[in-house]
Amino acid sequence: MATMNMKQLQVKLGLVESVKLTRKAEELQRLSRVHFNSSVFGVGEVCKAVLCFELACIALQIAFDRSRAIRCSGLSEKAYIRASTAMQNAMNLRKKLDVRELAVQFGCVRLIKMTQDVLALYQSRFVAALPEARRASADFNRPIFTAVAFFLCAKKNKLKVDKLKLIELCGSSDTEFNNVCASMMDLCFDTLGTQKVKKEVKTPKGLLDALPSKRKSPSDDSESDGDDEMDKENIDVVPGLKRSKKSVKDAEYEEWKSALMTAREAVKRSVRATGEPLKPKTPGWQASICKYVNVASQ
């Protein structure tokens, strides 16, 4: 957005004509293009400019009419607050999310110690699983890790916590929040798991691709193929094993085909021996076979 448009937006937002405010908003806008991926939150350029003016007003301690800004942005109030929080987190303009503040806000003070322990455990195990060259660059200062640890600890203790509100507070998206949940539950299952047996979870691409234990080896494909073949062989052997409609239909077709070929051979032998075709002794034989003709024609 050009400088002229930024000035027009400043007037539309009802802000005082201040060169200092305009320059601060433009500076934040340039930083947002580098650090803030607005497409994830469905934020357009106009809305991003409005958010930059709000952050500039906060930094310069200038009064800002948020309700008017929400109308100019074209977003709902909930979406605007979420986008504002996300931008502050991405640009390191927001204070670090504190476990104690979360515990007081959601009325779960007893989770403070457990959440801190889970965060420390997750960080140590995650870093230990990374290649040595990438360990120094691991960053756990983002609020999403604190929010996820608090959410999983509440779930472990069967306490209800508003997940959507947590997502808004940490300025994350629902997909990113779920990915971090899966990662933390996978590495800290002994502390956070609510089941006796650990279930296999889909590995989030953005978090666990670097873990050597999560990389798939070529032998895994061959083993899975072997397992599929064993499952097919065991369909008729293991009692109670469910069979799909396709497998049942294929088995019936093969049975019909075998009976038909046997009958044809018998007819040919009869014609060659006596000159007369062999008549079936079992009544209804033709009817029992013809019901599969549609299968054969397909």
mmCIF file of C-alpha atoms in Angstrom:
data_model
loop_
_atom_site.group_PDB
_atom_site.id
_atom_site.type_symbol
_atom_site.label_atom_id
_atom_site.label_comp_id
_atom_site.label_asym_id
_atom_site.label_seq_id
_atom_site.Cartn_x
_atom_site.Cartn_y
_atom_site.Cartn_z
ATOM 1 C CA MET A 1 0.000 0.000 0.000
ATOM 2 C CA ALA A 2 1.386 3.390 -1.002
ATOM 3 C CA THR A 3 2.076 6.216 1.423
ATOM 4 C CA MET A 4 -0.891 8.173 0.027
ATOM 5 C CA ASN A 5 -3.236 5.293 0.757
ATOM 6 C CA MET A 6 -1.844 4.892 4.262
ATOM 7 C CA LYS A 7 -2.593 8.562 4.935
ATOM 8 C CA GLN A 8 -6.122 8.129 3.585
ATOM 9 C CA LEU A 9 -6.633 5.112 5.822
ATOM 10 C CA GLN A 10 -5.325 7.107 8.774
ATOM 11 C CA VAL A 11 -8.021 9.715 8.164
ATOM 12 C CA LYS A 12 -10.683 7.027 7.689
ATOM 13 C CA LEU A 13 -9.748 5.520 11.064
ATOM 14 C CA GLY A 14 -10.247 8.912 12.687
ATOM 15 C CA LEU A 15 -6.629 9.191 13.826
ATOM 16 C CA VAL A 16 -4.775 12.426 14.381
ATOM 17 C CA GLU A 17 -2.627 13.659 11.513
ATOM 18 C CA SER A 18 0.808 12.762 12.780
ATOM 19 C CA VAL A 19 3.845 12.112 10.614
ATOM 20 C CA LYS A 20 5.363 10.084 13.424
ATOM 21 C CA LEU A 21 2.309 7.804 13.570
ATOM 22 C CA THR A 22 2.263 7.345 9.794
ATOM 23 C CA ARG A 23 5.950 6.436 9.679
ATOM 24 C CA LYS A 24 5.552 3.990 12.552
ATOM 25 C CA ALA A 25 2.625 2.287 10.801
ATOM 26 C CA GLU A 26 4.613 2.061 7.555
ATOM 27 C CA GLU A 27 7.565 0.576 9.430
ATOM 28 C CA LEU A 28 5.335 -2.070 10.994
ATOM 29 C CA GLN A 29 3.806 -2.791 7.598
ATOM 30 C CA ARG A 30 7.245 -3.488 6.098
ATOM 31 C CA LEU A 31 8.083 -5.796 9.007
ATOM 32 C CA SER A 32 4.760 -7.611 8.650
ATOM 33 C CA ARG A 33 5.536 -8.497 5.040
ATOM 34 C CA VAL A 34 8.623 -10.341 6.251
ATOM 35 C CA HIS A 35 7.476 -11.921 9.505
ATOM 36 C CA PHE A 36 3.673 -12.271 9.275
ATOM 37 C CA ASN A 37 2.016 -14.754 6.912
ATOM 38 C CA SER A 38 -1.371 -13.074 6.640
ATOM 39 C CA SER A 39 -2.807 -15.628 4.178
ATOM 40 C CA VAL A 40 -3.054 -18.236 6.957
ATOM 41 C CA PHE A 41 -5.555 -16.028 8.790
ATOM 42 C CA GLY A 42 -7.334 -14.720 5.710
ATOM 43 C CA VAL A 43 -6.051 -11.183 6.258
ATOM 44 C CA GLY A 44 -5.855 -8.875 3.254
ATOM 45 C CA GLU A 45 -3.598 -5.882 2.696
ATOM 46 C CA VAL A 46 -6.175 -3.360 3.895
ATOM 47 C CA CYS A 47 -6.785 -5.265 7.113
ATOM 48 C CA LYS A 48 -3.044 -5.648 7.624
ATOM 49 C CA ALA A 49 -2.617 -1.870 7.274
ATOM 50 C CA VAL A 50 -5.386 -1.314 9.846
ATOM 51 C CA LEU A 51 -3.618 -3.669 12.246
ATOM 52 C CA CYS A 52 -0.348 -1.814 11.713
ATOM 53 C CA PHE A 53 -2.035 1.455 12.670
ATOM 54 C CA GLU A 54 -3.413 -0.146 15.824
ATOM 55 C CA LEU A 55 0.015 -1.456 16.824
ATOM 56 C CA ALA A 56 1.560 1.926 16.039
ATOM 57 C CA CYS A 57 -1.004 3.639 18.277
ATOM 58 C CA ILE A 58 -0.236 1.172 21.072
ATOM 59 C CA ALA A 59 3.498 1.840 20.741
ATOM 60 C CA LEU A 60 3.044 5.641 20.682
ATOM 61 C CA GLN A 61 0.263 5.569 23.317
ATOM 62 C CA ILE A 62 -2.308 7.210 21.032
ATOM 63 C CA ALA A 63 -6.041 6.585 21.438
ATOM 64 C CA PHE A 64 -7.398 4.079 18.914
ATOM 65 C CA ASP A 65 -11.041 3.267 18.102
ATOM 66 C CA ARG A 66 -11.045 -0.521 17.641
ATOM 67 C CA SER A 67 -14.735 -0.790 16.691
ATOM 68 C CA ARG A 68 -14.164 1.646 13.835
ATOM 69 C CA ALA A 69 -11.047 -0.269 12.797
ATOM 70 C CA ILE A 70 -12.984 -3.549 12.710
ATOM 71 C CA ARG A 71 -15.514 -2.014 10.316
ATOM 72 C CA CYS A 72 -12.703 -0.772 8.070
ATOM 73 C CA SER A 73 -10.919 -4.128 8.109
ATOM 74 C CA GLY A 74 -13.891 -6.109 6.805
ATOM 75 C CA LEU A 75 -13.433 -8.836 9.430
ATOM 76 C CA SER A 76 -15.608 -9.926 12.296
ATOM 77 C CA GLU A 77 -14.595 -8.844 15.776
ATOM 78 C CA LYS A 78 -13.420 -12.348 16.657
ATOM 79 C CA ALA A 79 -11.342 -12.694 13.479
ATOM 80 C CA TYR A 80 -9.865 -9.214 13.932
ATOM 81 C CA ILE A 81 -8.720 -9.922 17.509
ATOM 82 C CA ARG A 82 -7.218 -13.223 16.405
ATOM 83 C CA ALA A 83 -5.345 -11.585 13.506
ATOM 84 C CA SER A 84 -4.087 -8.801 15.772
ATOM 85 C CA THR A 85 -2.754 -11.293 18.317
ATOM 86 C CA ALA A 86 -1.109 -13.353 15.578
ATOM 87 C CA MET A 87 0.621 -10.322 14.103
ATOM 88 C CA GLN A 88 1.944 -9.230 17.502
ATOM 89 C CA ASN A 89 3.317 -12.715 18.133
ATOM 90 C CA ALA A 90 4.904 -12.962 14.690
ATOM 91 C CA MET A 91 6.612 -9.597 15.066
ATOM 92 C CA ASN A 92 7.626 -10.142 18.717
ATOM 93 C CA LEU A 93 5.500 -7.219 19.877
ATOM 94 C CA ARG A 94 3.490 -9.207 22.404
ATOM 95 C CA LYS A 95 4.523 -10.206 25.882
ATOM 96 C CA LYS A 96 5.359 -13.855 26.430
ATOM 97 C CA LEU A 97 2.360 -15.979 27.399
ATOM 98 C CA ASP A 98 2.734 -16.777 31.084
ATOM 99 C CA VAL A 99 1.544 -20.068 32.573
ATOM 100 C CA ARG A 100 0.395 -18.361 35.766
ATOM 101 C CA GLU A 101 -1.757 -15.888 33.847
ATOM 102 C CA LEU A 102 -3.367 -18.734 31.923
ATOM 103 C CA ALA A 103 -4.005 -20.700 35.102
ATOM 104 C CA VAL A 104 -5.681 -17.732 36.782
ATOM 105 C CA GLN A 105 -7.681 -16.811 33.691
ATOM 106 C CA PHE A 106 -9.068 -20.349 33.231
ATOM 107 C CA GLY A 107 -9.333 -21.143 36.940
ATOM 108 C CA CYS A 108 -6.817 -24.012 36.872
ATOM 109 C CA VAL A 109 -4.126 -22.875 39.295
ATOM 110 C CA ARG A 110 -3.119 -26.436 40.154
ATOM 111 C CA LEU A 111 -1.887 -26.951 36.573
ATOM 112 C CA ILE A 112 0.957 -24.417 36.860
ATOM 113 C CA LYS A 113 3.633 -26.840 38.063
ATOM 114 C CA MET A 114 2.581 -29.636 35.720
ATOM 115 C CA THR A 115 2.522 -27.328 32.684
ATOM 116 C CA GLN A 116 6.013 -26.036 33.446
ATOM 117 C CA ASP A 117 7.330 -29.585 33.853
ATOM 118 C CA VAL A 118 5.732 -30.694 30.569
ATOM 119 C CA LEU A 119 7.232 -27.732 28.712
ATOM 120 C CA ALA A 120 10.711 -28.540 30.043
ATOM 121 C CA LEU A 121 10.306 -32.240 29.227
ATOM 122 C CA TYR A 122 9.024 -31.549 25.706
ATOM 123 C CA GLN A 123 11.830 -29.111 24.994
ATOM 124 C CA SER A 124 14.553 -31.517 26.158
ATOM 125 C CA ARG A 125 13.172 -34.492 24.229
ATOM 126 C CA PHE A 126 12.490 -32.496 21.079
ATOM 127 C CA VAL A 127 16.010 -31.033 21.041
ATOM 128 C CA ALA A 128 17.566 -34.449 21.786
ATOM 129 C CA ALA A 129 15.797 -35.924 18.757
ATOM 130 C CA LEU A 130 17.020 -33.198 16.388
ATOM 131 C CA PRO A 131 20.252 -33.467 14.404
ATOM 132 C CA GLU A 132 23.109 -31.820 16.245
ATOM 133 C CA ALA A 133 23.422 -29.066 13.653
ATOM 134 C CA ARG A 134 19.830 -27.933 14.219
ATOM 135 C CA ARG A 135 19.694 -28.047 18.011
ATOM 136 C CA ALA A 136 20.998 -24.514 18.491
ATOM 137 C CA SER A 137 18.249 -23.045 16.266
ATOM 138 C CA ALA A 138 15.332 -24.660 18.140
ATOM 139 C CA ASP A 139 13.043 -21.910 19.469
ATOM 140 C CA PHE A 140 10.384 -22.615 22.097
ATOM 141 C CA ASN A 141 9.608 -19.008 23.023
ATOM 142 C CA ARG A 142 6.418 -18.861 20.952
ATOM 143 C CA PRO A 143 3.212 -18.699 23.041
ATOM 144 C CA ILE A 144 1.710 -21.676 21.221
ATOM 145 C CA PHE A 145 3.920 -24.142 23.134
ATOM 146 C CA THR A 146 2.758 -22.786 26.488
ATOM 147 C CA ALA A 147 -0.869 -22.839 25.357
ATOM 148 C CA VAL A 148 -0.665 -26.419 24.064
ATOM 149 C CA ALA A 149 1.075 -27.678 27.205
ATOM 150 C CA PHE A 150 -1.592 -26.031 29.357
ATOM 151 C CA PHE A 151 -4.379 -27.496 27.188
ATOM 152 C CA LEU A 152 -2.990 -31.053 27.317
ATOM 153 C CA CYS A 153 -2.402 -30.859 31.080
ATOM 154 C CA ALA A 154 -6.002 -29.760 31.553
ATOM 155 C CA LYS A 155 -7.156 -32.638 29.363
ATOM 156 C CA LYS A 156 -5.041 -35.077 31.384
ATOM 157 C CA ASN A 157 -6.679 -33.866 34.597
ATOM 158 C CA LYS A 158 -10.151 -33.887 32.984
ATOM 159 C CA LEU A 159 -10.586 -30.122 33.277
ATOM 160 C CA LYS A 160 -12.529 -28.219 30.632
ATOM 161 C CA VAL A 161 -10.581 -25.462 28.888
ATOM 162 C CA ASP A 162 -11.833 -23.366 25.976
ATOM 163 C CA LYS A 163 -9.583 -24.451 23.107
ATOM 164 C CA LEU A 164 -10.709 -21.659 20.758
ATOM 165 C CA LYS A 165 -9.918 -19.038 23.381
ATOM 166 C CA LEU A 166 -6.458 -20.545 23.861
ATOM 167 C CA ILE A 167 -5.862 -20.408 20.106
ATOM 168 C CA GLU A 168 -6.834 -16.733 20.103
ATOM 169 C CA LEU A 169 -4.573 -15.959 23.056
ATOM 170 C CA CYS A 170 -1.525 -17.558 21.442
ATOM 171 C CA GLY A 171 -2.332 -16.090 18.013
ATOM 172 C CA SER A 172 -2.166 -19.401 16.220
ATOM 173 C CA SER A 173 -4.298 -21.242 13.691
ATOM 174 C CA ASP A 174 -6.336 -24.343 14.452
ATOM 175 C CA THR A 175 -4.125 -26.502 12.206
ATOM 176 C CA GLU A 176 -0.898 -25.322 13.821
ATOM 177 C CA PHE A 177 -2.349 -25.816 17.301
ATOM 178 C CA ASN A 178 -3.370 -29.408 16.472
ATOM 179 C CA ASN A 179 0.070 -30.146 15.003
ATOM 180 C CA VAL A 180 1.839 -28.977 18.148
ATOM 181 C CA CYS A 181 -0.648 -30.999 20.233
ATOM 182 C CA ALA A 182 0.213 -34.138 18.262
ATOM 183 C CA SER A 183 3.938 -33.466 18.585
ATOM 184 C CA MET A 184 3.811 -32.838 22.337
ATOM 185 C CA MET A 185 1.563 -35.833 22.984
ATOM 186 C CA ASP A 186 3.873 -38.054 20.932
ATOM 187 C CA LEU A 187 7.023 -37.033 22.824
ATOM 188 C CA CYS A 188 5.454 -36.735 26.307
ATOM 189 C CA PHE A 189 2.940 -39.569 26.187
ATOM 190 C CA ASP A 190 4.201 -41.035 29.465
ATOM 191 C CA THR A 191 3.197 -37.787 31.191
ATOM 192 C CA LEU A 192 0.192 -36.599 29.154
ATOM 193 C CA GLY A 193 -1.288 -39.834 27.812
ATOM 194 C CA THR A 194 -4.777 -40.739 29.011
ATOM 195 C CA GLN A 195 -4.698 -44.297 27.597
ATOM 196 C CA LYS A 196 -2.647 -47.295 28.628
ATOM 197 C CA VAL A 197 -1.466 -48.022 25.084
ATOM 198 C CA LYS A 198 -0.026 -45.328 22.876
ATOM 199 C CA LYS A 199 -1.861 -44.864 19.591
ATOM 200 C CA GLU A 200 -0.067 -44.152 16.352
ATOM 201 C CA VAL A 201 -0.591 -40.526 15.378
ATOM 202 C CA LYS A 202 0.030 -38.803 12.064
ATOM 203 C CA THR A 203 3.288 -36.916 12.244
ATOM 204 C CA PRO A 204 2.879 -33.149 11.744
ATOM 205 C CA LYS A 205 5.061 -32.138 8.812
ATOM 206 C CA GLY A 206 6.193 -28.831 10.247
ATOM 207 C CA LEU A 207 7.363 -30.162 13.602
ATOM 208 C CA LEU A 208 8.652 -33.717 13.413
ATOM 209 C CA ASP A 209 10.147 -34.028 9.926
ATOM 210 C CA ALA A 210 13.598 -33.532 11.471
ATOM 211 C CA LEU A 211 13.248 -36.371 13.941
ATOM 212 C CA PRO A 212 15.258 -39.408 12.801
ATOM 213 C CA SER A 213 12.851 -41.816 14.491
ATOM 214 C CA LYS A 214 9.983 -40.446 12.384
ATOM 215 C CA ARG A 215 11.620 -40.914 8.998
ATOM 216 C CA LYS A 216 10.210 -43.710 6.902
ATOM 217 C CA SER A 217 12.675 -46.245 5.590
ATOM 218 C CA PRO A 218 12.226 -48.126 2.291
ATOM 219 C CA SER A 219 11.903 -51.390 4.219
ATOM 220 C CA ASP A 220 8.669 -50.094 5.769
ATOM 221 C CA ASP A 221 6.932 -50.223 2.389
ATOM 222 C CA SER A 222 7.969 -53.816 1.779
ATOM 223 C CA GLU A 223 6.841 -54.799 5.257
ATOM 224 C CA SER A 224 3.479 -53.141 4.783
ATOM 225 C CA ASP A 225 3.026 -54.928 1.444
ATOM 226 C CA GLY A 226 3.789 -58.207 3.160
ATOM 227 C CA ASP A 227 1.239 -57.433 5.858
ATOM 228 C CA ASP A 228 -1.411 -56.753 3.204
ATOM 229 C CA GLU A 229 -0.719 -60.104 1.566
ATOM 230 C CA MET A 230 -0.962 -61.881 4.922
ATOM 231 C CA ASP A 231 -4.271 -60.133 5.615
ATOM 232 C CA LYS A 232 -5.661 -61.350 2.293
ATOM 233 C CA GLU A 233 -4.548 -64.913 3.027
ATOM 234 C CA ASN A 234 -6.063 -64.811 6.499
ATOM 235 C CA ILE A 235 -9.510 -63.665 5.337
ATOM 236 C CA ASP A 236 -10.739 -67.245 4.934
ATOM 237 C CA VAL A 237 -8.661 -68.674 7.796
ATOM 238 C CA VAL A 238 -9.191 -66.372 10.775
ATOM 239 C CA PRO A 239 -12.739 -66.632 12.135
ATOM 240 C CA GLY A 240 -14.563 -63.379 12.723
ATOM 241 C CA LEU A 241 -12.319 -61.416 10.349
ATOM 242 C CA LYS A 242 -14.431 -58.919 8.437
ATOM 243 C CA ARG A 243 -14.458 -59.169 4.673
ATOM 244 C CA SER A 244 -15.170 -56.268 2.402
ATOM 245 C CA LYS A 245 -18.040 -56.378 -0.093
ATOM 246 C CA LYS A 246 -15.566 -56.430 -2.953
ATOM 247 C CA SER A 247 -13.693 -59.449 -1.609
ATOM 248 C CA VAL A 248 -16.971 -61.332 -1.042
ATOM 249 C CA LYS A 249 -18.150 -60.504 -4.543
ATOM 250 C CA ASP A 250 -14.850 -61.580 -6.070
ATOM 251 C CA ALA A 251 -14.957 -64.871 -4.149
ATOM 252 C CA GLU A 252 -18.502 -65.590 -5.367
ATOM 253 C CA TYR A 253 -17.491 -64.798 -8.926
ATOM 254 C CA GLU A 254 -14.501 -67.155 -8.747
ATOM 255 C CA GLU A 255 -16.763 -69.880 -7.344
ATOM 256 C CA TRP A 256 -19.243 -69.375 -10.197
ATOM 257 C CA LYS A 257 -16.462 -69.320 -12.772
ATOM 258 C CA SER A 258 -15.005 -72.572 -11.451
ATOM 259 C CA ALA A 259 -18.431 -74.260 -11.525
ATOM 260 C CA LEU A 260 -19.060 -73.019 -15.063
ATOM 261 C CA MET A 261 -15.725 -74.280 -16.375
ATOM 262 C CA THR A 262 -16.298 -77.681 -14.752
ATOM 263 C CA ALA A 263 -19.755 -77.891 -16.362
ATOM 264 C CA ARG A 264 -18.375 -76.979 -19.782
ATOM 265 C CA GLU A 265 -15.721 -79.677 -19.587
ATOM 266 C CA ALA A 266 -18.363 -82.208 -18.584
ATOM 267 C CA VAL A 267 -20.569 -81.190 -21.533
ATOM 268 C CA LYS A 268 -17.681 -81.508 -23.971
ATOM 269 C CA ARG A 269 -16.795 -84.958 -22.673
ATOM 270 C CA SER A 270 -20.431 -86.067 -22.926
ATOM 271 C CA VAL A 271 -20.764 -84.815 -26.498
ATOM 272 C CA ARG A 272 -17.573 -86.573 -27.552
ATOM 273 C CA ALA A 273 -18.597 -89.841 -25.866
ATOM 274 C CA THR A 274 -22.325 -90.170 -26.650
ATOM 275 C CA GLY A 275 -23.115 -87.401 -29.050
ATOM 276 C CA GLU A 276 -25.691 -85.981 -26.575
ATOM 277 C CA PRO A 277 -25.107 -83.149 -24.133
ATOM 278 C CA LEU A 278 -25.026 -83.907 -20.410
ATOM 279 C CA LYS A 279 -28.159 -82.788 -18.545
ATOM 280 C CA PRO A 280 -27.663 -81.478 -15.026
ATOM 281 C CA LYS A 281 -28.902 -83.829 -12.324
ATOM 282 C CA THR A 282 -29.404 -81.036 -9.775
ATOM 283 C CA PRO A 283 -32.548 -78.930 -10.488
ATOM 284 C CA GLY A 284 -32.079 -75.191 -10.413
ATOM 285 C CA TRP A 285 -28.405 -75.478 -11.345
ATOM 286 C CA GLN A 286 -28.753 -73.022 -14.217
ATOM 287 C CA ALA A 287 -30.644 -70.521 -12.043
ATOM 288 C CA SER A 288 -27.990 -70.667 -9.339
ATOM 289 C CA ILE A 289 -25.301 -69.819 -11.879
ATOM 290 C CA CYS A 290 -27.127 -67.186 -13.888
ATOM 291 C CA LYS A 291 -27.431 -64.852 -10.936
ATOM 292 C CA TYR A 292 -23.687 -64.164 -11.344
ATOM 293 C CA VAL A 293 -23.893 -63.367 -15.055
ATOM 294 C CA ASN A 294 -24.084 -59.633 -14.330
ATOM 295 C CA VAL A 295 -20.877 -59.958 -12.320
ATOM 296 C CA ALA A 296 -19.172 -61.737 -15.190
ATOM 297 C CA SER A 297 -20.327 -59.208 -17.743
ATOM 298 C CA GLN A 298 -18.884 -56.421 -15.620
#
